[in-house]
Short mmCIF file of C-alpha atoms in Angstrom, two decimals:
data_model
loop_
_atom_site.label_atom_id
_atom_site.label_comp_id
_atom_site.label_asym_id
_atom_site.label_seq_id
_atom_site.Cartn_x
_atom_site.Cartn_y
_atom_site.Cartn_z
CA UNK S 157 -0.10 0.30 0.32
CA UNK S 158 0.89 3.97 -0.31
CA UNK S 159 -0.08 7.07 0.25
CA UNK S 160 0.24 10.34 0.51
CA UNK S 161 0.93 12.73 3.02
CA UNK S 162 -0.93 16.60 2.48
CA UNK S 163 -1.06 18.94 4.74
CA UNK S 164 -5.26 20.31 4.57
CA UNK S 165 -5.88 24.28 5.16
CA UNK S 166 -9.29 23.55 5.85
CA UNK S 167 -11.47 19.98 5.42
CA UNK S 168 -15.53 20.23 4.74
CA UNK S 169 -17.14 17.23 6.60
CA UNK S 170 -20.08 15.52 6.03
CA UNK S 171 -20.21 12.42 8.36
CA UNK S 172 -17.50 9.99 7.90
CA UNK S 173 -17.06 11.77 4.29
CA UNK S 174 -14.91 14.42 3.46
CA UNK S 175 -15.38 16.95 0.46
CA UNK S 176 -11.86 16.37 -1.68
CA UNK S 177 -10.85 20.10 -2.12
CA UNK S 178 -7.09 20.41 -4.11
CA UNK S 179 -8.17 24.27 -3.84
CA UNK S 180 -7.35 23.63 0.27
CA UNK S 181 -4.31 22.27 0.90
CA UNK S 182 -0.74 24.12 1.84
CA UNK S 183 1.67 21.78 -0.39
CA UNK S 184 1.24 19.81 -2.90
CA UNK S 185 1.59 16.52 -1.63
CA UNK S 186 4.09 14.19 -0.30
CA UNK S 187 4.72 9.85 -1.81
CA UNK S 188 5.06 7.35 1.16
CA UNK S 189 6.13 4.71 -0.64
CA UNK S 190 9.35 3.04 0.18
CA UNK S 191 8.09 -0.30 2.82
CA UNK S 192 9.03 0.00 6.21
CA UNK S 193 8.65 3.85 5.76
CA UNK S 194 4.93 2.53 4.95
CA UNK S 195 4.78 0.05 7.82
CA UNK S 196 6.48 3.20 9.73
CA UNK S 197 3.60 5.41 8.59
CA UNK S 198 0.47 2.86 8.76
CA UNK S 199 0.88 3.01 13.11
CA UNK S 200 1.41 6.36 13.83
CA UNK S 201 -1.96 6.69 11.78
CA UNK S 202 -3.86 4.49 13.65
CA UNK S 203 -4.45 7.13 16.06
CA UNK S 204 -6.28 9.47 13.18
CA UNK S 205 -9.58 9.74 11.98
CA UNK S 206 -10.98 7.27 9.16
CA UNK S 207 -13.20 9.06 7.05
CA UNK S 208 -14.57 9.08 3.21
CA UNK S 209 -13.41 10.52 0.45
CA UNK S 210 -15.57 11.96 -1.78
CA UNK S 211 -15.14 14.27 -4.86
CA UNK S 212 -16.08 17.82 -4.98
CA UNK S 213 -19.10 17.36 -7.31
CA UNK S 214 -20.71 20.84 -8.60
CA UNK S 215 -24.56 20.69 -10.04
CA UNK S 216 -22.97 21.11 -13.76
CA UNK S 217 -25.98 21.57 -16.87
CA UNK S 218 -24.58 21.00 -20.28
CA UNK S 219 -27.18 22.61 -22.45
CA UNK S 220 -26.29 23.43 -25.67
CA UNK S 221 -23.09 21.83 -25.86
CA UNK S 222 -21.86 20.24 -29.16
CA UNK S 223 -25.11 20.74 -30.16
CA UNK S 224 -24.21 22.94 -32.80
CA UNK S 225 -22.32 19.74 -34.93
CA UNK S 226 -25.21 17.35 -35.96
CA UNK S 227 -27.40 18.62 -39.10
CA UNK S 228 -30.29 16.44 -38.14
CA UNK S 229 -33.24 17.95 -35.18
CA UNK S 230 -34.17 15.06 -34.13
CA UNK S 231 -30.84 14.14 -33.72
CA UNK S 232 -29.94 17.58 -32.00
CA UNK S 233 -33.32 17.56 -29.58
CA UNK S 234 -32.69 13.89 -28.25
CA UNK S 235 -28.99 15.68 -27.64
CA UNK S 236 -30.39 18.10 -26.27
CA UNK S 237 -32.64 16.61 -23.84
CA UNK S 238 -29.70 14.49 -22.52
CA UNK S 239 -27.25 17.24 -22.53
CA UNK S 240 -29.79 19.09 -20.17
CA UNK S 241 -30.10 16.86 -17.33
CA UNK S 242 -28.13 18.90 -13.82
CA UNK S 243 -26.18 16.24 -12.06
CA UNK S 244 -27.05 16.43 -8.39
CA UNK S 245 -24.32 16.55 -5.75
CA UNK S 246 -26.84 13.86 -4.16
CA UNK S 247 -24.87 11.26 -6.36
CA UNK S 248 -21.63 11.31 -5.67
CA UNK S 249 -20.25 8.62 -4.71
CA UNK S 250 -16.85 7.10 -3.11
CA UNK S 251 -13.67 7.90 -4.80
CA UNK S 252 -10.98 7.17 -1.74
CA UNK S 253 -9.64 6.53 2.38
CA UNK S 254 -8.39 8.73 4.14
CA UNK S 255 -7.21 8.92 8.11
CA UNK S 256 -7.18 12.70 8.50
CA UNK S 257 -6.06 14.46 12.91
CA UNK S 258 -6.06 18.26 13.64
CA UNK S 259 -3.05 19.83 14.06
CA UNK S 260 -3.45 20.75 17.47
CA UNK S 261 -4.91 17.55 18.28
CA UNK S 262 -2.18 15.09 17.44
CA UNK S 263 -1.22 12.98 20.76
CA UNK S 264 1.95 14.34 21.83
CA UNK S 265 3.05 10.82 22.36
CA UNK S 266 1.66 9.43 19.47
CA UNK S 267 4.20 11.95 17.88
CA UNK S 268 7.28 11.01 19.47
CA UNK S 269 6.43 7.29 19.03
CA UNK S 270 6.73 8.42 15.28
CA UNK S 271 9.70 10.64 15.18
CA UNK S 272 11.23 7.62 17.15
CA UNK S 273 10.28 4.12 14.13
CA UNK S 274 11.68 6.70 12.26
CA UNK S 275 15.21 8.39 13.46
CA UNK S 276 15.09 4.25 14.02
CA UNK S 277 14.62 3.36 10.28
CA UNK S 278 17.27 7.11 9.69
CA UNK S 279 19.87 5.33 12.14
CA UNK S 280 19.32 1.54 10.13
CA UNK S 281 19.44 3.16 6.49
CA UNK S 282 23.00 4.82 7.52
CA UNK S 283 24.76 1.90 8.81
CA UNK S 284 24.47 0.32 5.33
CA UNK S 285 26.65 2.42 4.10
CA UNK S 286 30.31 2.16 3.32
CA UNK S 287 32.94 3.31 1.11
CA UNK S 288 32.49 -0.80 -0.44
CA UNK S 289 28.95 -0.01 -0.27
CA UNK S 290 27.70 3.13 -1.68
CA UNK S 291 27.48 3.10 -5.18
CA UNK S 292 25.69 -0.18 -4.65
CA UNK S 293 22.38 -0.36 -6.40
CA UNK S 294 21.15 -2.70 -3.22
CA UNK S 295 21.00 0.64 -1.56
CA UNK S 296 18.94 2.28 -2.84
CA UNK S 297 16.14 0.93 -1.79
CA UNK S 298 17.91 2.87 1.35
CA UNK S 299 18.13 6.06 -0.03
CA UNK S 300 14.70 6.26 -1.03
CA UNK S 301 13.72 5.42 2.53
CA UNK S 302 16.34 8.37 3.73
CA UNK S 303 14.70 10.93 1.09
CA UNK S 304 11.69 9.90 2.32
CA UNK S 305 12.15 10.32 6.05
CA UNK S 306 14.05 14.04 6.01
CA UNK S 307 10.43 14.93 4.01
CA UNK S 308 8.02 13.75 6.11
CA UNK S 309 10.60 14.85 9.26
CA UNK S 310 10.22 18.37 7.13
CA UNK S 311 6.99 18.04 6.53
CA UNK S 312 6.27 17.05 9.76
CA UNK S 313 8.30 20.13 10.79
CA UNK S 314 6.40 23.08 8.89
CA UNK S 315 2.25 21.93 9.74
CA UNK S 316 2.57 20.09 13.21
CA UNK S 317 4.95 22.99 15.38
CA UNK S 318 3.95 26.13 13.73
CA UNK S 319 2.51 29.15 15.75
CA UNK S 320 0.28 30.23 12.45
CA UNK S 321 -3.03 30.11 13.60
CA UNK S 322 -4.52 28.22 9.97
CA UNK S 323 -1.80 25.40 10.72
CA UNK S 324 -2.38 24.90 14.15
CA UNK S 325 -6.66 24.89 12.88
CA UNK S 326 -5.17 21.94 9.61
CA UNK S 327 -5.77 18.78 9.51
CA UNK S 328 -3.05 16.42 9.12
CA UNK S 329 -4.30 14.37 5.76
CA UNK S 330 -2.64 11.11 4.95
CA UNK S 331 -4.77 9.68 1.74
CA UNK S 332 -4.07 5.91 0.08
CA UNK S 333 -3.28 5.57 -3.14
#
């Protein structure tokens, strides 16, 4: 399984679902795909709220689209009837699953445990390198893991330690890919 980590300044919740609105994210999503890092993240998100993601659906009226390119009047009328149907926002489907946690409600004990696991993983990756194995392709996974751990660290430091009010009221948003 893979995840993306993002920070949402504002979430619109409807029960146990949230509306997906990419404009409400503070940054670009960070991919989490190295298997060992994924396991560490999975233990971290156990304390988060699991929610379903619903695509943001705006009512649309598609009248008069493509009508001009049809010569037959009956075909034009039929297309007009098909295209004039309003798409109801109530007809939305679940498009994914995410784990959310309000930044200021993040359990410090859970965060410290997560940071401990990331630090241990970071140390383990570094111990795999020597002058003889530094350029080895076998260490590629460790290099990727190091990169993800450092990106996670920077991301979490930026959004969980900030004194900006909109970040304190925002949400860590981990989406399953």
